Short mmCIF file of C-alpha atoms and ligand atoms in Angstrom, two decimals:
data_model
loop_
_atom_site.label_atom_id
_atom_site.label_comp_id
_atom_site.label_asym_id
_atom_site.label_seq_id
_atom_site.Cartn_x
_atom_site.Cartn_y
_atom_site.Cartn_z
CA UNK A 16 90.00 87.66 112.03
CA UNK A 17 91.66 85.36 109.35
CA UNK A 18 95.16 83.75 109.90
CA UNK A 19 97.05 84.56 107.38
CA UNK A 20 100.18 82.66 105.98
CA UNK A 21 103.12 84.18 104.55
CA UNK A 22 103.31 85.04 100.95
CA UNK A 23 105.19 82.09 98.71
CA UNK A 24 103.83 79.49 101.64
CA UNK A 25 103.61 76.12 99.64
CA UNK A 26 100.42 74.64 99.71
CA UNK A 27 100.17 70.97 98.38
CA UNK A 28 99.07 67.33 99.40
CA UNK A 29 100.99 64.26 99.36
CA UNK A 30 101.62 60.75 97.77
CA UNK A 31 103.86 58.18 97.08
CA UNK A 32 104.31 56.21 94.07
CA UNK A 33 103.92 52.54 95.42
CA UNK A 34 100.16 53.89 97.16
CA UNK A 35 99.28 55.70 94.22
CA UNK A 36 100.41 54.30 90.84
CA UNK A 37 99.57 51.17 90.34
CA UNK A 38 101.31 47.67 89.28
CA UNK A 39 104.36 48.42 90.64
CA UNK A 40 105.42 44.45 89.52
CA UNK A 41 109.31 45.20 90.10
CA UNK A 42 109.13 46.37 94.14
CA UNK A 43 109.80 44.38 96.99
CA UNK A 44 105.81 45.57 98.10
CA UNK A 45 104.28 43.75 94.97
CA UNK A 46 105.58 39.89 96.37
CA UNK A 47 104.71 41.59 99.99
CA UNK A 48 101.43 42.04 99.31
CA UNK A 49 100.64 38.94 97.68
CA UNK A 50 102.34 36.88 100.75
CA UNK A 51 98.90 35.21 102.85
CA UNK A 52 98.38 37.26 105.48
CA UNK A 53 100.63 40.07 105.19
CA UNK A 54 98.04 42.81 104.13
CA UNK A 55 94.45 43.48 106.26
CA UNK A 56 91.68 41.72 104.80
CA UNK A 57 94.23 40.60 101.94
CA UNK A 58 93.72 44.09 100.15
CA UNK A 59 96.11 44.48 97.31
CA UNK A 60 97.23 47.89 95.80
CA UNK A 61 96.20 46.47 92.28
CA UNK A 62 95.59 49.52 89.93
CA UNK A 63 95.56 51.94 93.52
CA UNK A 64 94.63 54.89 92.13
CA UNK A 65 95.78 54.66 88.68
CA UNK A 66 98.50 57.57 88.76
CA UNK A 67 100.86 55.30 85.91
CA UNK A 68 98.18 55.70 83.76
CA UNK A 69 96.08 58.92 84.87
CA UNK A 70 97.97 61.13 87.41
CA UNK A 71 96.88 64.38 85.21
CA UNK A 72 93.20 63.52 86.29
CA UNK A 73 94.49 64.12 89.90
CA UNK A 74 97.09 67.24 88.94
CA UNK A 75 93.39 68.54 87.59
CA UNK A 76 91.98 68.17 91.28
CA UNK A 77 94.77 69.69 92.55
CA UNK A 78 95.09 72.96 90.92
CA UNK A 79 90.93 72.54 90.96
CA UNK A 80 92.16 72.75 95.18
CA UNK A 81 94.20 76.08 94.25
CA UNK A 82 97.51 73.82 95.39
CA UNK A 83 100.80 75.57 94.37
CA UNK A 84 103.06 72.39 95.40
CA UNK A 85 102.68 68.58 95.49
CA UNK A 86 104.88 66.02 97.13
CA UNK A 87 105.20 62.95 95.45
CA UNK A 88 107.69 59.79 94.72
CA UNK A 89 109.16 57.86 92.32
CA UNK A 90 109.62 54.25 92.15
CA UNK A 91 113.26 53.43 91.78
CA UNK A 92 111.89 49.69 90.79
CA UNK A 93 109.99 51.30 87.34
CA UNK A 94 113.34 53.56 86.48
CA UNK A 95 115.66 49.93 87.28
CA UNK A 96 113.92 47.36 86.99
CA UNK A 97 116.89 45.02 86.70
CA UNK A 98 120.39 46.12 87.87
CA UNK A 99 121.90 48.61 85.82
CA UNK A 100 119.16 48.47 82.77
CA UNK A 101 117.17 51.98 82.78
CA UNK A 102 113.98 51.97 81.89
CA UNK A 103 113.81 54.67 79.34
CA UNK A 104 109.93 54.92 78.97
CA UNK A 105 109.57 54.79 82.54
CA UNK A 106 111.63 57.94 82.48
CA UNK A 107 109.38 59.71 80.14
CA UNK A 108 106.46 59.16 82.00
CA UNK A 109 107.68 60.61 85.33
CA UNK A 110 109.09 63.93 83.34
CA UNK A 111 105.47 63.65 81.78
CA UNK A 112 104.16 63.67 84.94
CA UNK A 113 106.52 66.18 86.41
CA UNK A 114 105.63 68.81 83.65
CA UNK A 115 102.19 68.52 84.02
CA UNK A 116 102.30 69.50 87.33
CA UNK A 117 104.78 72.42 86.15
CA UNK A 118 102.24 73.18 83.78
CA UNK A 119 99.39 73.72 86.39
CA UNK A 120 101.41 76.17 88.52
CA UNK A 121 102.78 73.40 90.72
CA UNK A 122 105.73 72.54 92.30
CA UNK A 123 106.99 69.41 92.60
CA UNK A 124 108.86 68.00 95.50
CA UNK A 125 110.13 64.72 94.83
CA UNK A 126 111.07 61.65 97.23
CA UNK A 127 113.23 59.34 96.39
CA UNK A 128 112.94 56.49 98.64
CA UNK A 129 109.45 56.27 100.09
CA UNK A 130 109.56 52.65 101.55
CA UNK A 131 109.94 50.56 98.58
CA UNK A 132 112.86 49.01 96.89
CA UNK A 133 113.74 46.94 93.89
CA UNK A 134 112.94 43.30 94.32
CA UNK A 135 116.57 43.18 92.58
CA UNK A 136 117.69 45.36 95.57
CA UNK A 137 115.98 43.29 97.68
CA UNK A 138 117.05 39.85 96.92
CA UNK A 139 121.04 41.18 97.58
CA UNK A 140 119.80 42.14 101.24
CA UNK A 141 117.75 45.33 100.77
CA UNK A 142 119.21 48.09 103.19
CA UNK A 143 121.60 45.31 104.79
CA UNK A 144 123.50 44.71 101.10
CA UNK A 145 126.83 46.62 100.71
CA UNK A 146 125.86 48.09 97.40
CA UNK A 147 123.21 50.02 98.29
CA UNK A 148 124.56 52.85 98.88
CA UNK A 149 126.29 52.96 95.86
CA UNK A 150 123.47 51.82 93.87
CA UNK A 151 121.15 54.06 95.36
CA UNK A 152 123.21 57.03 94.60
CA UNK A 153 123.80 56.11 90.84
CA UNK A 154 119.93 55.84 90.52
CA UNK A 155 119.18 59.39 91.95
CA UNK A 156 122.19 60.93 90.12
CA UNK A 157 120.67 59.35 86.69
CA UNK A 158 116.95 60.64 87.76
CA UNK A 159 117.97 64.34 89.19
CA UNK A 160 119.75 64.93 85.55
CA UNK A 161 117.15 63.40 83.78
CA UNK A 162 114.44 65.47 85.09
CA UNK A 163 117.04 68.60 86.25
CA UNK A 164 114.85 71.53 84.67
CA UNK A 165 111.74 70.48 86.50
CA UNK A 166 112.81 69.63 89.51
CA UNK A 167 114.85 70.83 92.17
CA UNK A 168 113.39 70.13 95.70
CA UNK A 169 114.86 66.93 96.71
CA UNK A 170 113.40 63.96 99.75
CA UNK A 171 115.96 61.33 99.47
CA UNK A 172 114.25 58.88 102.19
CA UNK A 173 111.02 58.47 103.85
CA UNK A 174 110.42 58.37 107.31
CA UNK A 175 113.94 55.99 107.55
CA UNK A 176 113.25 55.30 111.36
CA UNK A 177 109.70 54.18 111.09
CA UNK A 178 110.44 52.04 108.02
CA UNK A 179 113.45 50.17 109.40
CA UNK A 180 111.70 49.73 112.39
CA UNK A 181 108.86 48.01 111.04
CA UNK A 182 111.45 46.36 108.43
CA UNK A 183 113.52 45.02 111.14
CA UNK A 184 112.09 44.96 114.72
CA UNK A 185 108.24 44.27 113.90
CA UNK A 186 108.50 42.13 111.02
CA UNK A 187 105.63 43.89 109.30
CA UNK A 188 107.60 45.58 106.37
CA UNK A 189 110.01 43.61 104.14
CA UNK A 190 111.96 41.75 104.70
CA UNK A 191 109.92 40.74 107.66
CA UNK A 192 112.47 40.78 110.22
CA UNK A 193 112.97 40.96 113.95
CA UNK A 194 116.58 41.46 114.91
CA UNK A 195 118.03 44.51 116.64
CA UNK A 196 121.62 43.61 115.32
CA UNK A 197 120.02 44.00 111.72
CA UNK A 198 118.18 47.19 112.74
CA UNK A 199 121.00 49.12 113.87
CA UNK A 200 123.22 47.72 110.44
CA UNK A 201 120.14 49.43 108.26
CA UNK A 202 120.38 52.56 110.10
CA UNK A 203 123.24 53.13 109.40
CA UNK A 204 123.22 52.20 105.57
CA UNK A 205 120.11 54.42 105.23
CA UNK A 206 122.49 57.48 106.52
CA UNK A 207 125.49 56.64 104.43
CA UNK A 208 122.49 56.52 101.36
CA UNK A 209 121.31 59.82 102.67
CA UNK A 210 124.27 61.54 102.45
CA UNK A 211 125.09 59.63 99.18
CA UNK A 212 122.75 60.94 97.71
CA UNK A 213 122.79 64.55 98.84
CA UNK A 214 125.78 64.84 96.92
CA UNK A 215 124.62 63.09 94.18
CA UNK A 216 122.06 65.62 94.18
CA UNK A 217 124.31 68.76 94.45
CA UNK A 218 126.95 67.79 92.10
CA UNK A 219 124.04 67.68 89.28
CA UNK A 220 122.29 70.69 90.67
CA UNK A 221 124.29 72.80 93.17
CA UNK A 222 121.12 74.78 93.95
CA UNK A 223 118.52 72.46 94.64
CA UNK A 224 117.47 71.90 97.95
CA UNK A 225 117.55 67.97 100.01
CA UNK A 226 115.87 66.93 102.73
CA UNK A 227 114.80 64.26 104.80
CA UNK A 228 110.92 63.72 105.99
CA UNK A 229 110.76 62.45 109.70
CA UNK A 230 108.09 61.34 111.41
CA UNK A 231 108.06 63.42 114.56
CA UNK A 232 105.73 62.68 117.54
CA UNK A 233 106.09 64.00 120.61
CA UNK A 234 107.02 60.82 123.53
CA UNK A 235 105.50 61.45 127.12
CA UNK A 236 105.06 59.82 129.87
CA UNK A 237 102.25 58.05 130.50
CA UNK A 238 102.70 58.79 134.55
CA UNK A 239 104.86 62.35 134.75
CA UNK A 240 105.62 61.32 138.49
CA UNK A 241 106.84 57.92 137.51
CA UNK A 242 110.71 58.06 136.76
CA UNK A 243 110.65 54.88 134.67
CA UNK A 244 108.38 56.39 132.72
CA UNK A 245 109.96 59.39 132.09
CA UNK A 246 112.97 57.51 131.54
CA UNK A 247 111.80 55.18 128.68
CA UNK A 248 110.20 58.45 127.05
CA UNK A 249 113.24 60.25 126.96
CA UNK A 250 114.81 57.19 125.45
CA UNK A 251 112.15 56.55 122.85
CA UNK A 252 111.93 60.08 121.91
CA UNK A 253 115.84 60.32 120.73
CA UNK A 254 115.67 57.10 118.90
CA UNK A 255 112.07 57.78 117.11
CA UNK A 256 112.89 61.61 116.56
CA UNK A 257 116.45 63.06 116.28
CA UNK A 258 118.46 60.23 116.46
CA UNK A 259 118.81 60.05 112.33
CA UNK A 260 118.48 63.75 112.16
CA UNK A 261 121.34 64.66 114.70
CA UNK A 262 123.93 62.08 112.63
CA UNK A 263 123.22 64.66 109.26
CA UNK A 264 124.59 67.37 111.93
CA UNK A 265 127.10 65.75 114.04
CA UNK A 266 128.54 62.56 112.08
CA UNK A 267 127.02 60.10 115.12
CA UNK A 268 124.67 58.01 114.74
CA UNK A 269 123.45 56.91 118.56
CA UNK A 270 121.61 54.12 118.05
CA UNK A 271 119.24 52.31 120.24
CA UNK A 272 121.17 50.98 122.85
CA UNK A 273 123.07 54.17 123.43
CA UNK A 274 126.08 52.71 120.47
CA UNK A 275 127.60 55.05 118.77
CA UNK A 276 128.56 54.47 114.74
CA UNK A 277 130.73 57.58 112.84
CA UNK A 278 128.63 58.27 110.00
CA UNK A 279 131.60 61.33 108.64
CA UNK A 280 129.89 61.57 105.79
CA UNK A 281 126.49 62.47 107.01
CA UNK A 282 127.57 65.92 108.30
CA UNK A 283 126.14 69.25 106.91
CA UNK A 284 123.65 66.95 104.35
CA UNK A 285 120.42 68.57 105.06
CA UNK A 286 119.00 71.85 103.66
CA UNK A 287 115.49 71.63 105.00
CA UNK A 288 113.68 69.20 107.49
CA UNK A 289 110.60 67.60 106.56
CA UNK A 290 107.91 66.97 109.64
CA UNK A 291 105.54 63.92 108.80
CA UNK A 292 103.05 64.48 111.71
CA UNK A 293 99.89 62.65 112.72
CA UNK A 294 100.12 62.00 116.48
CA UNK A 295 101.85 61.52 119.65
CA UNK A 296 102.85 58.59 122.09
CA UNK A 297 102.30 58.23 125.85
CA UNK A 298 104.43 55.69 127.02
CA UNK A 299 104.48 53.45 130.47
CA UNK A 300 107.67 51.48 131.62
CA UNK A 301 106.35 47.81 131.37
CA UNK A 302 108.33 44.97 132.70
CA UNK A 303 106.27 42.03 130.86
CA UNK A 304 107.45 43.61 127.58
CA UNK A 305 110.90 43.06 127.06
CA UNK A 306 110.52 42.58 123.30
CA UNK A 307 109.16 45.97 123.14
CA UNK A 308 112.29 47.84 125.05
CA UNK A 309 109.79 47.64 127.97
CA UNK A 310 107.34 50.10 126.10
CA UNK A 311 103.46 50.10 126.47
CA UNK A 312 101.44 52.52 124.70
CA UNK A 313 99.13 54.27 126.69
CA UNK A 314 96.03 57.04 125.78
CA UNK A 315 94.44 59.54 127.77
CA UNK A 316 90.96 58.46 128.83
CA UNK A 317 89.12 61.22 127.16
CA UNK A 318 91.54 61.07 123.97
CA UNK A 319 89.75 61.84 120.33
CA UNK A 320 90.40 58.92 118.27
CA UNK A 321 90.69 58.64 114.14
CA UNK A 322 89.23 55.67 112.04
CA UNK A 323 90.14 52.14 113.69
CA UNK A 324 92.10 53.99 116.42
CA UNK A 325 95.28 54.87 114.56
CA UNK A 326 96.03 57.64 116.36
CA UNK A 327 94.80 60.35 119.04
CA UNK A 328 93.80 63.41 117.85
CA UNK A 329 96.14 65.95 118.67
CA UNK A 330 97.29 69.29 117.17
CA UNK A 331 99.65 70.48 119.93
CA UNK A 332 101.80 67.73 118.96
CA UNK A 333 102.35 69.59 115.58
CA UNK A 334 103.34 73.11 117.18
CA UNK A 335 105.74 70.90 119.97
CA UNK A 336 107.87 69.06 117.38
CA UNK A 337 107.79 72.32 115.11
CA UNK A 338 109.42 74.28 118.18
CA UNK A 339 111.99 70.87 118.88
CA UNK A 340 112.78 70.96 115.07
CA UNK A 341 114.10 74.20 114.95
CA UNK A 342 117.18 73.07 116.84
CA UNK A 343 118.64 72.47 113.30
CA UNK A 344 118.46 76.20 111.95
CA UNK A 345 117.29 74.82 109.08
CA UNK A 346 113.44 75.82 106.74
CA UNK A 347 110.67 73.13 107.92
CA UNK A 348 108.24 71.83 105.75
CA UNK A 349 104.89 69.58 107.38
CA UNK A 350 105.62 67.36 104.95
CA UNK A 351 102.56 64.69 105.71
CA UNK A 352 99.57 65.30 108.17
CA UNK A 353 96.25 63.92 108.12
CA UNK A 354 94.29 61.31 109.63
CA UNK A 355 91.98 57.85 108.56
CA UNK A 356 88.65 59.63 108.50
CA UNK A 357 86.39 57.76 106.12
CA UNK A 358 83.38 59.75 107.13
CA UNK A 359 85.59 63.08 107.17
CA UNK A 360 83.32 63.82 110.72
CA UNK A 361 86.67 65.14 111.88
CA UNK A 362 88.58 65.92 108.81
CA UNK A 363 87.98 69.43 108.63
CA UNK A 364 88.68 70.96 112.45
CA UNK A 365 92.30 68.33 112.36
CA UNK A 366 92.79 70.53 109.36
CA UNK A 367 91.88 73.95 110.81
CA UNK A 368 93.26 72.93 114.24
CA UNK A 369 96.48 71.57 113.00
CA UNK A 370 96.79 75.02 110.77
CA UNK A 371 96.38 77.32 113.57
CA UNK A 372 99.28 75.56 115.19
CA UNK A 373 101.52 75.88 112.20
CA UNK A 374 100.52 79.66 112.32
CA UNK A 375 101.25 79.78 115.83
CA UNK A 376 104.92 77.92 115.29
CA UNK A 377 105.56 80.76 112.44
CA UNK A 378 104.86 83.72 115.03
CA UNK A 379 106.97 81.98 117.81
CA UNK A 380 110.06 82.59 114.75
CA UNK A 381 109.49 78.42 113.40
CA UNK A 382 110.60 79.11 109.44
CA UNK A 383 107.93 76.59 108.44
CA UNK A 384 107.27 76.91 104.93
CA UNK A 385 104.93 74.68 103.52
CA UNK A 386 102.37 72.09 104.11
CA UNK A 387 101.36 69.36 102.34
CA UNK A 388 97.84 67.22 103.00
CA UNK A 389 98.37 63.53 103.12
CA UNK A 390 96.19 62.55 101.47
CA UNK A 391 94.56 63.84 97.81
CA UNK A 392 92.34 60.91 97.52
CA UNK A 393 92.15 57.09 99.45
CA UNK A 394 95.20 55.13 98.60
CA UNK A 395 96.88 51.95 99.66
CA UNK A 396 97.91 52.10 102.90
CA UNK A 397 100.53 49.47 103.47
CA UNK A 398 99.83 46.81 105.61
CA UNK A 399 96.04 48.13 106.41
CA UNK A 400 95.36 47.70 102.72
CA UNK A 401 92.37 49.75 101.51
CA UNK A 402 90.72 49.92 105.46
CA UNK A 403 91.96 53.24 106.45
CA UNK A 404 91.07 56.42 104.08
CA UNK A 405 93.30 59.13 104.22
CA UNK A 406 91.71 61.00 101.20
CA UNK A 407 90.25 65.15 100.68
CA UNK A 408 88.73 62.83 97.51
CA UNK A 409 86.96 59.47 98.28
CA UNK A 410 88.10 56.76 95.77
CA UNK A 411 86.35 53.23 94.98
CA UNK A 412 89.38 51.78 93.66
CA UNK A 413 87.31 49.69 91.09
CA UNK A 414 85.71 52.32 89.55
CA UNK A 415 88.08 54.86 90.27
CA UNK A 416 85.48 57.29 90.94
CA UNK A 417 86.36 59.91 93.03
CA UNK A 418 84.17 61.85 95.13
CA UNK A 419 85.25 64.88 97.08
CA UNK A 420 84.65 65.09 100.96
CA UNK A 421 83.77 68.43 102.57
CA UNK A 422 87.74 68.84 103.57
CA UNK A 423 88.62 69.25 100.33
CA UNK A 424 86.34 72.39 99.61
CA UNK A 425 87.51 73.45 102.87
CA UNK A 426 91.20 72.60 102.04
CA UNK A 427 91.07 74.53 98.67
CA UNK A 428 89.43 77.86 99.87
CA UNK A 429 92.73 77.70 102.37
CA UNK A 430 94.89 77.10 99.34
CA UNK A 431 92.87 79.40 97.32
CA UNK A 432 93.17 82.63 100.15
CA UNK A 433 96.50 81.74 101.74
CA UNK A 434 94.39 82.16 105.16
CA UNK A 435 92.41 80.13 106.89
CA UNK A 436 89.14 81.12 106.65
C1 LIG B 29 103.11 57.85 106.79
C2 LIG B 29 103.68 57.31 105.49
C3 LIG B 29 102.69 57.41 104.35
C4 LIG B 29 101.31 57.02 104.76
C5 LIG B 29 100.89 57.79 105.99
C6 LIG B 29 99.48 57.51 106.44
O1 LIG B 29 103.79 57.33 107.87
O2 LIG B 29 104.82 58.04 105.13
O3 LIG B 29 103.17 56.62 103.29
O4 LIG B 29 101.27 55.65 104.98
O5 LIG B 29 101.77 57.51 107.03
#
């Protein structure tokens, strides 16, 4: 018995500039990163894996893999590196890039915003400066016309919860912050940028199709009997989850503390819904953590860990936040999933197991479709630097060798047969 996919299902991995590219000297990340103690082990993305320079050597893996689609970003720092002076060259590399990918058979989906900002951008306020939205809207009108025959599948932001969250709450992103008030005043600039640029989008291409890609995990409660419990999941799941989702459908933005912010603008700009998924949350009501809106993360005894415990194992996660998603009527697209797995001992039944679920989803009615591998090969992972390795393809970033794991055979014969095997 195989389990087949539907015919046209997008098959693709996926990247973002700032982990891939290299020497991105204009964005926020590049003073970030060289900040003492900011990035484990004081990694730096340096060359990462070389995509300013090489990408085609990676679009060769990937239709090598059999992929028909590839997400990827661009850095709005390269394209602006100083207010309102274009970088014309950078231009030409990214539609360089862009048809190369065309040229192998793939399609392109493009995010706009995947964490990073100008250090221009930055030094105004970043997502708490008036002009962002504005400015962020001029850039992706300028880059959707400049590249408008190759593209026309459309992230605007990345996983705009998670980032502000660490931005503003943890103090682990830039700026480094930890005020609620500030948290709440990004939120709702991110949705105003959104929708900014959904139209921005549309009025240069009236077909393409926008998106957002969320990092959904399913929030339970770490004691189902314990009301607290069940009380602070509830709460963490609407904030984490739907929260930015349910202001593109309804104009509200409910924020944190259960305040509501009109966000008119927002409504009816989202054509598809992008699921980043990697795990889920179990969460216990704990008094001695205040700072933490009382949360304390909690794991099943018996739970299958990735690489330096980031995260628990767990494909049912994917078919449960599949199911919730389709609340918005609207195509899905597993837009990330995959897990730190340098030895890639688990790599290939997360991939299988996570599959079947997707297949499962798409019999229970869920229109998912597409997925799209995070990652092609090891890349710079933020704040854990070069410790956690995401990759199908190993990568020495000195070298730049790359060396394939067993997933990525595996991964390509599922590309390759539209089934897994
Ligand atoms: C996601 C991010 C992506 C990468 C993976 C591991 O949350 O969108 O850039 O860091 O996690």
């Amino acid at each position: 018995m195989h389990t087949r996919f539907p015919d046209g299902f997008r098959w693709g991995t996926a990247t973002s500039a700032y982990q891939v590219e290299g020497n991105n000297t204009a964005s926020d990340w590049w003073l970030w990163e060289h900040e003492p103690g900011r990035i484990r082990n004081g990694d730096r993305s340096s060359l990462a894996c070389d995509w300013w320079r090489h990408a085609e050597r990676d679009f060769d893996l990937m239709s090598a893999m059999h992929q028909n689609a590839a997400r990827l970003s661009v850095e709005w720092s390269r394209l602006e590196p100083h207010p309102g002076r274009w970088d014309e060259a950078a231009e030409g590399r990214y539609r360089e890039m862009l048809r190369g990918l065309r040229d192998r058979g793939i399609e392109p989906l493009v995010t706009l915003n995947h964490f990073t900002l100008p250090q221009w951008v930055a030094d105004r306020g970043g997502w708490l400066w008036d002009g962002i939205i504005a400015a962020f809207a001029a850039f992706t009108s300028r880059f959707v016309r400049a590249t408008a025959p190759l593209v026309d599948f459309w992230i605007t932001v990345n996983e705009p919860v998670g980032l502000l969250i660490s931005a503003y709450i943890l103090g682990q992103f830039p700026p480094g912050r930890t005020n609620p008030v500030a948290l709440v005043r990004a939120l709702r600039a991110s949705v105003r940028a959104h929708a900014a640029a959904y139209r921005a989008i549309h009025d240069a291409q009236p077909a393409a199709r926008v998106g957002v890609a969320a990092y959904l995990r399913p929030v339970q409660p770490a004691e189902p009997r314990s009301p607290l419990d069940r009380w602070l999941a509830a709460r963490l799941d609407h904030v984490i989850n739907w929260m930015y989702l349910d202001a593109l459908k309804t104009g509200r933005l409910v924020g944190p503390s259960g305040l509501r912010m009109r966000v008119p603008e927002a409504v009816g700009t989202l054509d598809f819904v992008g699921v980043n998924y990697y795990t889920r949350t179990r969460i216990a009501f704990d008094l001695r953590r205040p700072g933490n809106l009382f949360a304390r993360a909690d794991r099943p005894y018996d739970a299958e860990m990735s690489d330096a415990d980031y995260g628990e194992v767990f494909p049912d996660g994917l078919l449960t936040v599949l199911r919730e998603a389709r609340r918005y009527g609207l195509p899905l697209y597993v837009t990330e999933n995959g897990l730190p797995d340098a030895d890639d001992d688990l790599r290939p039944r997360f991939i299988t197991e996570h599959l079947l679920r997707i297949a499962r989803a798409i019999e229970d009615g869920c229109p998912v479709r597409g997925y799209y591998h995070w990652s092609l090969v090891d890349n710079f992972e933020w704040t854990d630097g070069w410790s956690l390795r995401f990759g199908l393809y190993a990568l020495d970033p000195v070298t730049q060798v790359r060396t394939p794991r067993p997933s990525a055979g595996l991964y390509g014969e599922i590309c390759r047969r539209n089934a897994l095997p």
